[in-house]
Every structure is written in C-alpha cells, then in structure tokens.
Coordinates of C-alpha atoms in Angstrom, one line a residue:
M283 CA -17.2 -0.1 14.4
L284 CA -18.3 -3.3 15.1
S285 CA -21.9 -3.2 16.4
Y286 CA -25.4 -4.8 16.6
H287 CA -27.5 -3.6 14.0
R288 CA -31.0 -4.6 13.0
G289 CA -30.8 -8.5 14.6
C290 CA -27.0 -8.6 13.5
V291 CA -23.3 -8.1 13.5
A292 CA -22.2 -5.4 11.2
I293 CA -19.5 -2.8 10.5
K294 CA -20.7 0.5 10.9
G295 CA -19.0 4.2 10.8
S296 CA -17.7 6.8 8.4
Q297 CA -15.3 4.5 6.6
V298 CA -18.1 2.3 5.7
N299 CA -20.4 5.6 4.5
E300 CA -17.4 6.9 2.5
I301 CA -17.0 3.9 0.5
A302 CA -20.6 3.7 -0.1
Q303 CA -21.2 7.4 -0.8
K304 CA -17.9 7.3 -3.3
W305 CA -19.5 4.5 -5.5
I306 CA -22.9 6.4 -5.2
N307 CA -21.2 10.0 -6.8
Q308 CA -18.9 8.0 -9.3
C309 CA -21.8 5.9 -11.0
Q310 CA -24.5 8.1 -11.7
D311 CA -25.3 6.6 -14.8
I312 CA -26.6 3.5 -13.1
P313 CA -30.5 3.9 -12.3
F314 CA -30.5 3.0 -8.4
Q315 CA -30.8 6.8 -7.3
K316 CA -34.4 6.1 -7.0
S317 CA -34.0 2.8 -5.0
L318 CA -31.7 4.6 -2.2
K319 CA -34.9 5.7 -0.2
A320 CA -36.3 2.2 -0.1
R321 CA -33.2 1.2 1.9
E322 CA -33.2 4.5 4.0
G323 CA -37.0 3.8 4.8
R324 CA -35.6 0.1 6.3
D325 CA -32.2 1.5 7.5
D326 CA -33.5 5.1 8.5
T327 CA -30.6 7.8 7.6
S328 CA -28.1 6.4 10.0
G329 CA -25.9 5.3 7.6
F330 CA -24.6 2.5 5.6
H331 CA -23.4 -0.9 7.1
I332 CA -21.3 -4.3 6.3
T333 CA -23.2 -7.3 7.9
V334 CA -20.6 -9.5 9.2
M335 CA -23.0 -12.1 11.2
A336 CA -26.7 -12.6 9.9
P337 CA -29.1 -13.0 12.3
K338 CA -29.8 -16.7 11.3
E339 CA -26.5 -17.7 12.7
K340 CA -26.8 -19.1 16.0
I341 CA -23.6 -17.8 17.5
L342 CA -25.0 -14.3 17.7
T343 CA -26.7 -15.7 21.2
N344 CA -23.3 -15.9 22.6
F345 CA -21.5 -13.3 20.8
D346 CA -19.6 -10.6 22.9
V347 CA -18.9 -7.4 20.2
S348 CA -16.8 -5.7 22.8
Q349 CA -14.1 -8.7 22.9
Y350 CA -13.4 -8.0 19.1
E351 CA -13.8 -4.1 18.6
L352 CA -10.3 -3.5 19.2
L353 CA -9.1 -6.5 16.9
L354 CA -11.0 -4.8 13.9
D355 CA -9.7 -1.4 14.7
P356 CA -8.3 -0.1 12.3
I357 CA -10.1 -2.4 9.7
E358 CA -9.0 -2.9 6.0
L359 CA -11.9 -2.8 3.7
Y360 CA -11.3 -3.1 0.0
D361 CA -14.3 -2.2 -2.6
L362 CA -14.1 -3.9 -5.7
G363 CA -17.1 -2.2 -7.3
I364 CA -21.2 -2.5 -7.3
G365 CA -22.9 -5.5 -8.0
R366 CA -26.7 -6.5 -8.8
K367 CA -28.8 -9.1 -7.9
Q368 CA -32.4 -9.4 -9.7
D369 CA -35.6 -11.3 -8.6
G370 CA -38.2 -10.7 -10.8
H371 CA -39.2 -7.0 -10.9
N372 CA -37.0 -6.9 -7.8
T373 CA -33.5 -5.5 -7.8
V374 CA -30.8 -5.0 -5.2
Y375 CA -27.4 -2.6 -5.6
Y376 CA -24.6 -3.2 -3.3
V377 CA -20.9 -2.6 -3.1
V378 CA -18.9 -5.7 -3.2
I379 CA -16.1 -5.8 -0.3
I380 CA -13.3 -7.8 0.6
S381 CA -11.8 -7.8 4.0
P382 CA -8.9 -10.2 5.3
Q383 CA -9.8 -9.3 8.8
L384 CA -13.6 -9.9 8.9
E385 CA -12.8 -13.5 6.9
K386 CA -10.5 -14.4 9.6
L387 CA -13.0 -13.2 12.3
R388 CA -15.4 -15.7 10.6
A389 CA -13.0 -18.5 10.3
E390 CA -12.0 -18.3 14.2
L391 CA -16.0 -18.7 14.9
Q392 CA -16.4 -21.6 12.6
L393 CA -18.3 -19.7 10.3
P394 CA -18.4 -20.4 6.6
H395 CA -17.5 -17.9 4.0
Y396 CA -19.7 -15.0 3.7
D397 CA -20.1 -12.4 0.8
F398 CA -19.3 -8.6 2.9
H399 CA -21.2 -6.1 0.8
I400 CA -22.7 -2.6 1.5
T401 CA -26.4 -2.5 0.4
L402 CA -26.7 0.9 -1.6
G403 CA -30.4 0.2 -2.5
F404 CA -33.2 -2.0 -3.7
T405 CA -36.3 -1.3 -6.0
Q406 CA -39.0 -3.1 -3.7
S407 CA -36.9 -5.3 -0.8
D408 CA -33.5 -6.6 -0.1
I409 CA -32.6 -10.1 -1.5
H410 CA -31.0 -12.1 1.1
D411 CA -28.9 -15.4 1.1
V412 CA -27.7 -15.3 -2.5
P413 CA -24.1 -14.6 -3.6
K414 CA -22.8 -11.1 -3.6
G415 CA -19.6 -11.5 -4.3
I416 CA -16.9 -10.7 -7.0
S417 CA -18.7 -13.0 -9.7
T418 CA -21.7 -10.8 -9.3
L419 CA -20.2 -7.5 -10.5
W420 CA -22.2 -5.7 -12.8
M421 CA -20.0 -5.5 -15.5
K422 CA -22.4 -3.1 -17.8
S423 CA -21.9 0.0 -15.9
N424 CA -19.2 2.7 -16.8
H425 CA -17.4 2.0 -13.3
Y426 CA -15.4 -0.9 -15.0
A427 CA -12.7 1.3 -16.1
I428 CA -12.8 2.5 -12.2
T429 CA -13.0 -0.9 -10.8
L430 CA -10.1 -2.1 -12.8
H431 CA -7.4 0.6 -12.0
Q432 CA -8.4 0.3 -7.9
I433 CA -7.8 -3.4 -8.3
L434 CA -4.4 -2.9 -10.2
E435 CA -3.3 -0.5 -7.5
K436 CA -3.9 -2.7 -4.5
G437 CA -1.4 -5.2 -2.6
P438 CA -0.7 -8.3 -4.5
V439 CA -0.1 -6.5 -8.1
E440 CA 2.0 -3.5 -6.8
L441 CA 5.4 -5.3 -6.5
P442 CA 4.9 -7.0 -9.5
A443 CA 4.0 -4.0 -11.5
R444 CA 7.8 -2.3 -10.6
A445 CA 9.1 -5.8 -12.0
L446 CA 8.2 -4.5 -15.8
R447 CA 11.0 -1.8 -15.5
D448 CA 13.7 -5.0 -15.7
M449 CA 13.3 -7.0 -18.8
G450 CA 15.6 -9.9 -17.2
Y451 CA 13.0 -10.7 -14.4
L452 CA 9.4 -11.0 -15.6
V453 CA 7.6 -12.9 -12.7
G454 CA 5.7 -9.7 -12.4
V455 CA 4.6 -9.6 -15.7
F456 CA 3.0 -13.0 -15.6
F457 CA 1.7 -12.4 -12.1
L458 CA -0.2 -9.1 -12.9
F459 CA -1.2 -10.7 -16.1
K460 CA -2.9 -13.7 -14.2
C461 CA -4.1 -11.9 -11.4
V462 CA -6.1 -9.6 -13.5
V463 CA -7.8 -12.3 -15.6
K464 CA -8.2 -14.6 -12.5
S465 CA -9.3 -11.8 -9.5
M466 CA -11.9 -10.0 -11.8
K467 CA -13.5 -13.0 -13.5
L468 CA -12.9 -11.7 -16.9
K469 CA -12.3 -14.7 -18.9
E470 CA -14.8 -13.7 -21.1
R471 CA -13.5 -10.4 -21.9
Y472 CA -9.9 -12.0 -21.6
N473 CA -9.0 -10.9 -25.5
Y474 CA -9.7 -7.1 -24.4
V475 CA -7.8 -7.3 -21.1
R476 CA -4.8 -8.6 -23.0
D477 CA -4.5 -6.7 -26.1
E478 CA -6.3 -3.4 -25.0
V479 CA -5.2 -3.1 -21.3
L480 CA -2.1 -4.7 -20.8
C481 CA -0.4 -4.5 -24.4
R482 CA -1.2 -1.0 -24.3
E483 CA -0.8 0.4 -20.8
Y484 CA 2.1 -1.3 -19.3
K485 CA 4.2 -1.0 -22.8
Q486 CA 4.5 2.6 -21.7
L487 CA 5.7 1.5 -18.4
V488 CA 9.6 0.1 -19.2
S489 CA 12.4 2.7 -20.5
G490 CA 12.8 2.2 -24.3
E491 CA 10.9 1.7 -27.6
D492 CA 12.7 -1.5 -27.7
Y493 CA 11.9 -3.0 -24.1
G494 CA 8.2 -2.1 -24.9
D495 CA 8.2 -4.0 -28.3
R496 CA 9.7 -7.0 -26.5
L497 CA 7.0 -6.9 -23.5
V498 CA 4.6 -7.1 -25.8
K499 CA 5.7 -9.9 -28.0
I500 CA 6.2 -11.9 -24.3
L501 CA 2.7 -10.9 -23.6
N502 CA 1.4 -12.3 -26.6
R503 CA 3.4 -15.4 -26.2
L504 CA 1.9 -16.0 -22.7
S505 CA -1.7 -15.3 -23.6
G506 CA -2.2 -18.8 -25.2
R507 CA -1.5 -20.5 -22.2
T508 CA -2.5 -18.3 -19.5
Q509 CA -6.0 -19.2 -19.7
Q510 CA -5.1 -22.7 -19.0
S511 CA -2.8 -21.6 -16.3
C512 CA -5.2 -19.6 -14.3
G513 CA -6.1 -22.2 -11.8
K514 CA -2.8 -24.0 -11.5
P515 CA -0.3 -23.1 -8.6
V516 CA 2.6 -22.2 -11.0
N517 CA 3.7 -18.7 -9.9
F518 CA 7.2 -18.3 -10.9
Y519 CA 8.8 -18.7 -14.2
T520 CA 12.4 -18.0 -15.7
Y521 CA 12.6 -17.7 -19.6
E522 CA 15.9 -17.7 -21.8
I523 CA 16.2 -16.9 -25.6
Q524 CA 17.1 -19.4 -28.2
D525 CA 17.2 -18.8 -31.8
G526 CA 14.9 -15.8 -31.3
V527 CA 12.1 -17.7 -29.4
Y528 CA 11.8 -17.3 -25.8
Q529 CA 11.7 -20.7 -24.0
F530 CA 9.8 -20.7 -20.5
K531 CA 10.2 -22.7 -17.5
T532 CA 7.7 -23.0 -15.0
Y533 CA 8.0 -23.6 -11.3
E534 CA 5.3 -24.4 -8.6
M535 CA 6.1 -22.9 -5.4
P536 CA 5.4 -23.9 -1.8
R537 CA 2.3 -22.8 -0.3
N538 CA 2.0 -19.3 1.4
F539 CA 5.2 -18.1 -0.5
S540 CA 5.4 -14.5 -0.6
F541 CA 8.2 -11.6 -0.3
V542 CA 7.8 -9.6 2.7
S543 CA 10.9 -7.4 1.4
E544 CA 13.6 -7.2 -1.3
K545 CA 15.5 -9.9 0.8
V546 CA 13.2 -12.2 2.7
A547 CA 10.5 -14.5 1.8
G548 CA 8.3 -16.7 3.7
A549 CA 6.9 -20.2 2.7
S550 CA 5.5 -23.3 4.1
K551 CA 7.8 -26.7 4.2
P552 CA 9.5 -26.7 0.7
N553 CA 9.0 -30.6 0.4
D554 CA 9.6 -31.0 -3.3
E555 CA 12.6 -30.8 -5.7
Q556 CA 10.7 -28.5 -7.7
H557 CA 10.3 -25.7 -4.7
W558 CA 14.3 -25.7 -4.0
D559 CA 14.9 -25.5 -8.0
A560 CA 12.6 -22.4 -7.9
F561 CA 14.9 -21.2 -5.0
E562 CA 18.1 -21.1 -6.8
A563 CA 16.2 -19.7 -9.9
M564 CA 15.1 -16.3 -8.3
G565 CA 18.5 -15.9 -6.7
V566 CA 18.1 -17.4 -2.8
T567 CA 21.4 -18.3 -1.1
D568 CA 20.2 -19.0 2.1
V569 CA 17.1 -21.0 3.5
I570 CA 16.2 -21.1 7.2
T571 CA 14.2 -24.1 8.5
V572 CA 12.3 -23.3 11.9
M573 CA 10.7 -26.6 12.8
E574 CA 10.9 -29.5 15.3
M575 CA 13.3 -31.6 12.4
P576 CA 15.8 -30.5 9.7
M577 CA 15.1 -30.8 6.0
P578 CA 16.4 -34.2 4.0
V579 CA 20.0 -33.4 2.9
S580 CA 19.2 -34.6 -0.2
L581 CA 17.2 -31.7 -0.9
H582 CA 19.8 -29.1 -0.7
R583 CA 23.3 -31.0 -1.0
T584 CA 24.2 -30.4 -4.1
R585 CA 22.8 -26.9 -4.3
K586 CA 24.6 -23.6 -4.4
L587 CA 22.5 -22.1 -1.3
N588 CA 23.0 -22.8 2.3
S589 CA 20.4 -24.6 4.8
H590 CA 20.1 -23.3 8.4
F591 CA 18.3 -25.6 10.7
Y592 CA 16.9 -24.3 14.3
E593 CA 14.7 -26.6 16.4
V594 CA 11.5 -24.6 17.3
D595 CA 8.3 -26.5 18.5
D596 CA 5.1 -25.9 17.1
R597 CA 3.2 -22.8 18.1
T598 CA 6.2 -21.4 20.0
P599 CA 8.9 -18.8 19.3
P600 CA 12.5 -19.2 18.6
T601 CA 14.5 -18.2 21.9
K602 CA 16.3 -15.1 22.0
Q603 CA 19.7 -16.8 21.1
Q604 CA 18.0 -18.3 18.2
M605 CA 16.5 -15.3 16.8
L606 CA 19.8 -13.2 16.8
Q607 CA 21.7 -15.7 15.1
M608 CA 18.6 -16.0 12.3
M609 CA 18.9 -12.0 12.2
Q610 CA 22.9 -12.5 11.7
V611 CA 22.3 -14.9 9.0
I612 CA 19.9 -12.7 7.1
D613 CA 22.2 -9.6 7.5
E614 CA 25.1 -11.6 5.9
S615 CA 23.3 -13.2 3.3
E616 CA 24.6 -11.8 -0.4
G617 CA 21.2 -13.1 -2.0
K618 CA 17.6 -13.6 -1.2
V619 CA 16.7 -15.8 2.2
V620 CA 13.9 -18.0 2.6
V621 CA 12.2 -18.6 6.2
H622 CA 9.5 -21.7 6.5
C623 CA 8.5 -24.0 9.0
L624 CA 5.8 -26.3 8.4
G625 CA 2.5 -24.5 7.3
G626 CA 4.3 -21.0 7.1
V627 CA 2.1 -19.3 9.3
G628 CA 3.1 -19.0 12.9
R629 CA 6.7 -19.7 13.6
T630 CA 7.7 -18.4 9.7
A631 CA 5.2 -15.3 10.6
T632 CA 7.1 -14.8 14.1
V633 CA 10.7 -14.9 12.3
I634 CA 9.5 -12.5 9.7
V635 CA 8.0 -9.9 11.6
A636 CA 11.2 -10.0 14.0
Y637 CA 13.4 -9.3 11.1
L638 CA 11.4 -6.5 9.9
M639 CA 11.3 -5.0 13.3
W640 CA 15.2 -5.8 13.5
S641 CA 16.0 -4.4 10.2
E642 CA 13.3 -1.6 9.6
E643 CA 12.9 -0.6 13.1
V644 CA 9.0 -1.2 12.7
S645 CA 6.7 -2.0 15.7
K646 CA 5.4 -5.0 16.1
F647 CA 1.8 -3.8 14.9
E648 CA 3.4 -2.4 11.5
G649 CA 5.3 -5.7 11.2
K650 CA 2.3 -7.8 11.1
Q651 CA 0.6 -5.2 8.7
R652 CA 3.0 -6.3 6.3
L653 CA 1.9 -9.8 6.4
V654 CA -1.6 -8.7 5.2
G655 CA -1.4 -10.8 2.3
R656 CA -0.2 -14.0 4.0
K657 CA -2.1 -16.3 6.1
T658 CA -0.8 -16.1 9.4
I659 CA -1.8 -17.4 12.9
L660 CA 0.4 -16.5 15.9
S661 CA -0.4 -17.8 19.4
Q662 CA -0.1 -15.5 22.4
V663 CA 3.4 -16.7 23.4
Q664 CA 4.7 -16.0 20.0
E665 CA 2.7 -12.6 20.5
D666 CA 4.7 -12.2 23.9
F667 CA 7.9 -13.0 22.4
L668 CA 8.0 -10.3 19.6
T669 CA 6.6 -7.7 22.3
D670 CA 9.7 -8.2 24.0
W671 CA 11.9 -8.5 20.9
Y672 CA 11.0 -5.0 20.0
R673 CA 12.9 -3.7 23.0
V674 CA 15.5 -5.7 21.9
C675 CA 15.5 -3.9 18.7
R676 CA 15.4 -0.5 20.3
E677 CA 18.5 -1.3 22.3
Q678 CA 20.4 -1.6 19.1
T679 CA 20.0 2.0 17.9
K680 CA 22.0 4.7 19.1
L681 CA 21.7 8.2 17.9
N682 CA 25.2 9.8 16.6
V683 CA 24.0 13.6 17.5
K684 CA 23.2 15.1 20.7
L685 CA 19.6 16.7 19.7
P686 CA 18.3 20.1 21.7
P687 CA 15.2 20.1 23.8
I688 CA 13.1 21.3 20.8
I689 CA 12.9 20.6 17.0
M690 CA 10.6 22.5 14.7
M691 CA 9.4 21.3 11.6
V692 CA 8.6 24.0 9.3
G693 CA 6.9 23.3 5.5
Y694 CA 3.8 23.1 3.3
P695 CA 1.7 19.8 4.1
A696 CA 2.8 16.8 2.0
S697 CA 6.4 18.3 2.2
G698 CA 7.9 15.3 4.2
K699 CA 7.5 16.7 8.0
S700 CA 5.8 13.6 9.3
T701 CA 7.9 11.0 7.7
F702 CA 10.9 12.6 9.2
S703 CA 9.6 13.2 12.7
K704 CA 8.3 9.6 12.6
A705 CA 11.6 8.3 11.9
M706 CA 13.3 10.0 14.8
A707 CA 10.5 9.4 17.1
D708 CA 11.0 5.4 16.2
A709 CA 15.2 6.1 16.8
S710 CA 15.0 6.7 20.4
D711 CA 12.6 6.6 23.4
S712 CA 13.7 10.3 24.6
I713 CA 12.3 11.5 21.5
T714 CA 8.6 12.5 21.5
R715 CA 6.6 13.5 18.2
I716 CA 4.0 16.0 18.6
N717 CA 1.4 16.4 15.7
Q718 CA -2.0 18.5 16.2
D719 CA -3.7 16.9 13.3
E720 CA -3.7 13.2 15.7
M721 CA -3.9 14.7 19.1
G722 CA -5.4 18.2 19.2
R723 CA -3.7 21.1 20.5
K724 CA -4.1 20.8 24.3
Q725 CA -2.7 17.2 23.9
C726 CA 0.1 18.7 22.3
E727 CA 0.7 21.3 24.9
S728 CA 0.5 18.8 27.8
L729 CA 2.7 16.4 26.3
A730 CA 5.5 18.7 25.4
G731 CA 5.3 19.6 29.1
R732 CA 5.7 16.0 30.3
T733 CA 8.7 16.0 27.6
K734 CA 10.1 18.9 29.0
A735 CA 10.2 17.5 32.6
S736 CA 11.8 13.9 31.3
G737 CA 14.7 15.7 29.7
G738 CA 13.9 14.4 26.2
T739 CA 13.3 16.2 22.8
V740 CA 10.2 17.3 21.5
V741 CA 9.6 17.2 17.6
L742 CA 6.6 19.4 16.9
D743 CA 5.3 18.1 13.7
R744 CA 3.1 20.8 12.1
C745 CA 3.4 23.1 9.1
N746 CA 4.6 26.5 11.3
L747 CA 4.6 28.5 8.2
T748 CA 4.3 32.1 9.6
A749 CA 6.7 33.6 12.3
K750 CA 4.1 34.2 14.4
E751 CA 3.2 30.7 14.7
R752 CA 6.4 29.6 15.4
K753 CA 7.2 32.3 18.0
E754 CA 3.9 31.3 19.9
W755 CA 4.8 27.5 20.1
L756 CA 8.7 28.2 21.3
S757 CA 6.9 30.5 23.9
I758 CA 4.8 27.7 25.0
M759 CA 8.2 25.3 25.6
H760 CA 9.6 28.4 27.3
N761 CA 12.1 29.4 24.8
R762 CA 14.4 26.5 25.3
K763 CA 17.1 25.6 23.0
A764 CA 15.4 24.5 19.4
W765 CA 16.4 23.8 16.0
C766 CA 14.5 24.4 12.8
I767 CA 14.1 21.7 9.9
Y768 CA 13.0 23.8 7.2
Y769 CA 11.4 21.7 4.1
T770 CA 11.9 24.0 1.0
V771 CA 10.0 21.7 -1.2
P772 CA 7.6 24.0 -3.4
W773 CA 4.3 24.5 -3.4
E774 CA 3.6 23.1 -6.6
E775 CA 5.5 19.7 -6.0
C776 CA 3.6 19.5 -2.2
R777 CA 0.2 20.1 -4.1
W778 CA 1.0 17.4 -6.5
R779 CA 1.9 14.9 -3.8
I780 CA -1.1 15.8 -1.6
T781 CA -3.6 14.4 -4.4
R782 CA -1.8 11.3 -3.8
R783 CA -2.0 11.4 -0.1
E784 CA -4.2 8.8 1.7
N785 CA -5.8 8.1 5.1
H786 CA -4.4 11.5 6.4
P787 CA -5.8 12.2 9.8
G788 CA -6.3 15.8 9.4
I789 CA -7.4 16.0 5.8
K790 CA -10.5 14.6 4.8
P791 CA -10.6 13.0 1.1
G792 CA -10.9 15.3 -1.5
G793 CA -10.0 18.1 1.0
G794 CA -6.1 18.5 0.0
L795 CA -6.3 20.8 -2.5
R796 CA -8.3 23.2 -0.6
I797 CA -6.3 23.4 2.1
M798 CA -2.9 23.6 -0.3
E799 CA -5.0 26.8 -2.1
G800 CA -5.3 28.6 1.3
L801 CA -1.8 28.0 2.4
R802 CA -0.2 29.2 -1.1
D803 CA 1.1 32.6 0.1
T804 CA 1.6 32.5 3.7
L805 CA 4.9 30.5 4.0
E806 CA 7.5 32.9 5.8
P807 CA 11.0 31.4 5.9
P808 CA 12.5 30.8 9.4
T809 CA 15.8 32.6 10.3
N810 CA 18.3 32.2 12.9
G811 CA 16.8 35.7 14.3
E812 CA 13.8 33.7 15.5
R813 CA 15.7 32.3 18.4
F814 CA 16.5 29.2 16.4
D815 CA 20.4 27.8 17.2
Q816 CA 20.1 26.0 13.9
V817 CA 17.8 26.4 10.9
I818 CA 18.4 22.9 8.7
E819 CA 16.9 23.1 4.9
L820 CA 16.1 20.1 3.5
K821 CA 15.3 20.2 -0.3
G822 CA 13.5 16.4 -0.6
I823 CA 13.5 13.0 0.3
E824 CA 17.3 12.1 -0.6
Q825 CA 18.5 15.0 1.7
A826 CA 16.4 14.1 4.5
N827 CA 17.4 10.6 4.3
Q828 CA 21.1 11.6 4.3
L829 CA 20.4 13.5 7.5
L830 CA 18.6 10.7 9.1
K831 CA 21.5 8.3 8.3
E832 CA 24.1 11.1 9.8
W833 CA 22.0 11.2 12.9
G834 CA 21.8 7.4 13.3
C835 CA 18.0 6.8 12.8
I836 CA 16.4 4.3 10.6
V837 CA 15.7 5.5 6.9
P838 CA 11.6 5.2 6.1
A839 CA 10.2 3.3 3.1
S840 CA 9.8 5.5 0.0
P841 CA 6.2 6.9 0.1
S842 CA 3.9 5.3 -2.6
W843 CA 4.3 8.3 -5.1
A844 CA 7.9 8.5 -4.9
G845 CA 9.7 7.6 -8.0
H846 CA 6.3 7.2 -9.7
Q847 CA 6.4 11.3 -10.8
I848 CA 6.3 11.8 -14.7
I849 CA 8.3 14.8 -16.0
K850 CA 7.0 15.6 -19.4
F851 CA 9.6 15.9 -22.2
P852 CA 9.5 17.4 -24.7
R853 CA 7.6 20.4 -22.7
T854 CA 4.5 21.0 -24.5
R855 CA 3.9 24.8 -25.6
H856 CA 0.3 25.8 -25.0
V857 CA -0.9 29.1 -26.9
V858 CA -3.2 29.8 -24.3
N859 CA -3.9 27.5 -20.7
L860 CA -7.8 26.7 -20.6
G861 CA -6.9 24.4 -18.1
A862 CA -5.1 21.7 -19.4
A863 CA -1.4 22.9 -19.0
T864 CA 0.6 20.9 -16.5
R865 CA 3.4 22.4 -14.4
D866 CA 6.0 21.4 -16.6
D867 CA 4.3 23.0 -20.2
L868 CA 5.2 26.3 -21.5
I869 CA 2.5 28.9 -21.9
M870 CA 3.5 31.3 -25.0
A871 CA 3.8 35.1 -24.2
E872 CA 1.8 37.4 -26.2
G873 CA 4.5 37.9 -28.9
E874 CA 4.9 34.1 -29.5
Q875 CA 1.1 33.9 -30.0
K876 CA 0.8 36.5 -32.8
K877 CA 3.8 34.7 -34.5
Y878 CA 2.5 31.5 -34.2
L879 CA -0.9 32.6 -35.3
N880 CA 0.4 34.5 -38.5
N881 CA 1.6 31.0 -39.8
P882 CA 0.1 28.1 -41.5
I883 CA -0.9 25.7 -39.1
Y884 CA -0.8 21.7 -39.7
I885 CA -2.5 19.1 -37.9
C886 CA -1.0 15.9 -37.6
R887 CA -3.4 12.9 -36.4
G888 CA -1.8 9.6 -35.2
E889 CA -3.3 6.2 -35.3
S890 CA -1.9 2.9 -34.1
R891 CA -3.5 -0.4 -34.5
R892 CA -1.3 -3.1 -33.0
S893 CA 1.5 -3.5 -35.3
E894 CA 0.5 -0.8 -37.8
L895 CA 1.3 3.1 -37.4
G896 CA -0.2 5.5 -39.6
Y897 CA -0.5 9.2 -39.9
Q898 CA -2.7 11.6 -41.3
Y899 CA -1.6 15.5 -42.1
S900 CA -4.1 18.1 -43.1

C-alpha cells in the first residue's frame, strides 16, 4: 500500500513484511539479527517499508498518494537478495528490490532512478544517498544459491529455459547464459557460472545423453565471446555445423523486441536489413506495420514474408475494422508474426493486448500484465479502445452446451477446480463464478441469489469434499437443477502441486501442506443420489481442457508446474523410509529386508570431473 511514512512516500503492508521476514529466516548465518532492534527503534514495530520518494525530493509537497494507490494495487516486487553497505564501524543490511511499476511511477514524475530496497537493520544508523542496487548484493553470505535460483525462475529466463529441450533452437541457451552473467553482476565469478551452474545443471534438462553432451560443447564454445558480448544488443543467433564445427551467426534485433506468445512478437521500427534477416531466421512470415507511413519496399521486397500496413497516428488506436483485419492476418499466418510501430510502446502494445484478448479471452488487465517485460505506454484513448474491444471479443464466444443453474466443483485443493471455473466464467456473462476464498461466505450466498434471479449459471468453486457440505450449499441455492464436476486427482498429486502454488487468496505461504494433511481422509465421492442431474469426473488437465473445448470455452494456459514434474525411473528401492523416499519410490517389505541384509553389500561411489567419470567399489 502506498502511503506517507516518516516524511517520505513508501510502500508498506503484508507483502513487504513477508519479503523481509523471508530473508531474515533464510539467512540466519548473517550477523544482522542484533541490528534489527536498531531499525525497530527508529521505525517502531509497525513493519518494514520500501521508500519510493525520499524526503529531500521537492515533489512530495504536491504529491497526492490517493491518485496512485489503485495503479499500484496489486504491485509486483522482485526481491534479489540481501545487500550490505559499510561506513566505518556502521553497517546497514537491506533486501534489494526491483519493481517495474515503481520505476514507471518515478519516470512519469520526472524523478531520477532510485535503488528500491527494504532496510532490515543497521548497527548504528541507516546510511542514505548511497547505491543500494543489485551491484551491492553481499556475495559472501550463504544466500547466494537461493538468489541465483530465484533469478533463474523469473520472467525473462523462463521461456528461454524451455528452449533447451530443442537443440535446433538455441536462442534460449545463449540468452539464459548472458542473462545470468549480466543481471547478477557475476563477471568476477564467470568460470563458476559457466562450468558449475550451466554446464552441470542444464545438461540434465534436455532429453538424451547425446543432446546433453552437445549442449555442453556449445556452451563452452560460446563462453569465450560471451564476456565481450554482454554489453552489446545481440539477442538472436542461429548456427550450422560445418565439418563438425559449430558456426554461429548473430543478429541485432530492433529495440523493445519480445514475444508475448509463441506466435506474436512486438518491436520498434525495424529499419535495418539485419532486423529483417533475423525475422526470416526465426520463422516470421508476416510483419504488421502500425504507423503513419509504410516501411520501405526495399527492406522486404525479396524476402519470403508478407508486409501489412495499417495507417494509424501516434498515440491513437486502430479503428475496429483495422483491428479485425489484423486479427485475421495473425490467425491465418502460418508462421510467427511481428507487430511494430515507431517505438514499439503504444500502438504496438494496443495491437498485442487486443490479440491476447481476442485469441485467449483474457481481460484488458490480464493482457497488459503479459507485457510487464516490455516498455509500454498507452494513451487514454488507446485504453478506452481496449475496454470496448473486450466487448467485441466476448461477442465471439458462444457456448455449445445448455448449462444448468448450478455447477458444483468437488475436489482437493490444487486439483484444478479454480482454473476450470475461471475458464467457464470468462466464456459467458451469464456464468458467475463464486469462490469463498476470495469473497467470503456471506458474499457468496448473496451473489448466488442475484445470479438465480437473472437466470444465469452459478459455478460454486470450493472443495465441497463431504456430502454434508454439498447438501448445505444445494439447500442455500434452493435445490435447483445441478451438475457436479468431480476432480479425481489423487491426494498425493494435489499435495505436490500445492507446494508450487503462489499467491493463493486463501492459503498463506507455507500453509498448503498443513491444510492438505487435514483434508487427507475427508473426501466423500459425489453420487447422483445427492440430487445431482449429472456427475462429471475429470482425472486431470487433459480431460478438463477437452471438456472446455467441447463446451465452447477458451482453454486456459497450463499452470507453471505443468509438464515439469519429474517421474523417477528407475524407482529407487528403500530398505526403510526415514523420510527421504518420494512417492515414486518403493519400500521393501519385511521379508525383502531380511533377504537384502543377509547378502553382501557393495557400495559404488561415482565421481565426475568435466569429461572424466570414475567409479570406486568397496
């Protein structure tokens, strides 16, 4: 929450406190525990904060916090680790924070760059007016591995990491490698990152030993020139093998270039031959120009791609007819599509968000959230166009099934109920999703009554594990005609998923396992005898998506954990389980234990050093 705090404007609240407490708990080895009391003495015990505007900045006198509260709700805060600054015998500890929204706010107010941080504590007093950004991360503490892991999980490296599975498309390898070295300021630890992190860990992400060995060779070949390339805007390359040697060709891309989906990318004006060479190399078949003037024909005349021009003035949206034509171009394109204007920030963003709303049935807000990694500035008239465009997109969706007044979801937490319910609610204005975690029981009952009066369908998105719970809610809704969507995902699978769930409104971080343990033996499978006209069983994501398709709903994107679960093979056999066995392992029966212990035991120790592999038997 944005508010005034001790003469400055700051972000306060549970999100900031949770970030600070997380690093305090994870880094018990850092000797700042005593210094926390000094901070509490200054700020009292009301919690931690992130300074957005310091007291010395004159704009504070005319700054109205209320005008910006909604723009920063919700706010994205990325914590990169603990930083440290020293001044004589005085030391201050803080969490380094990156926030695109706060950076944008300061830019709009014409304020210079500011290193956002959460002060954890200090030995004597806080140290002001010094850098507290990523370059000040305290690399001597044991939190280094945690920090690196979190950076690798975030936005820009997520999609490139997936590219490691395909050895024919290695842009992800190069970008991931460069991102780690550059963003973490690890040039002094360059060899460690190259050999110990990338070559060891990511070798296992590709299928097959042959691919893994090839990947290591490619990374080693790249390593010699990656140090010199970090500061250059080279962000795409191709390669071919000549006489067993990898030959790489690099391309310089237009500014503000990025893919927002597998098919569509946005960019600034591609006014260089090399930009168009790169488009062809990455499989682009159509380029959409949204400007006052078309691109020179000489840039694309001889190329195997189509150029489409739509005359649109700066800071204005296309017409509805132009936008429909662009949607048709993208839908019918056999390859990738690049949309661009002059700077790639306004008209381009308008078209990209409109496409996401058109193809994936997301809201305007959700579409804009997909552009977090891009520089985006939308004028008010462009914002208004997207609001109206959402209505156009909703008109395209027609359900293929006549739904009952009530659809009740049944299943363990993390089984997939909310994803299914949201997809249904997004498909039609006549469908209302009710979720007790988000709005409370009384509001749920009130909303259910209003939906009944309007003749729509209520989707009750809660666990509903027992027959008693289901009977109670059917009674509240006056026992009208109802269907039951029953997720039969096993408890063990849901327990695994819930550990990877983030930002759930009804489950605090770390509380998911406790909740799952409490629900383990409570599920009572629903039956038609409970006054359900139909009970539909879904075993997982594939069946749920197939049902949504049959009903005419847009299939949602797969959750972050989908496709990344590791199934062990071969399954490890344990003599006795002391806590290390996974759900895929086998535990020996008593007879097997006796037979095993009566035989000689041989220990095999393996050791790998780069290309050398050795075993020792005893």
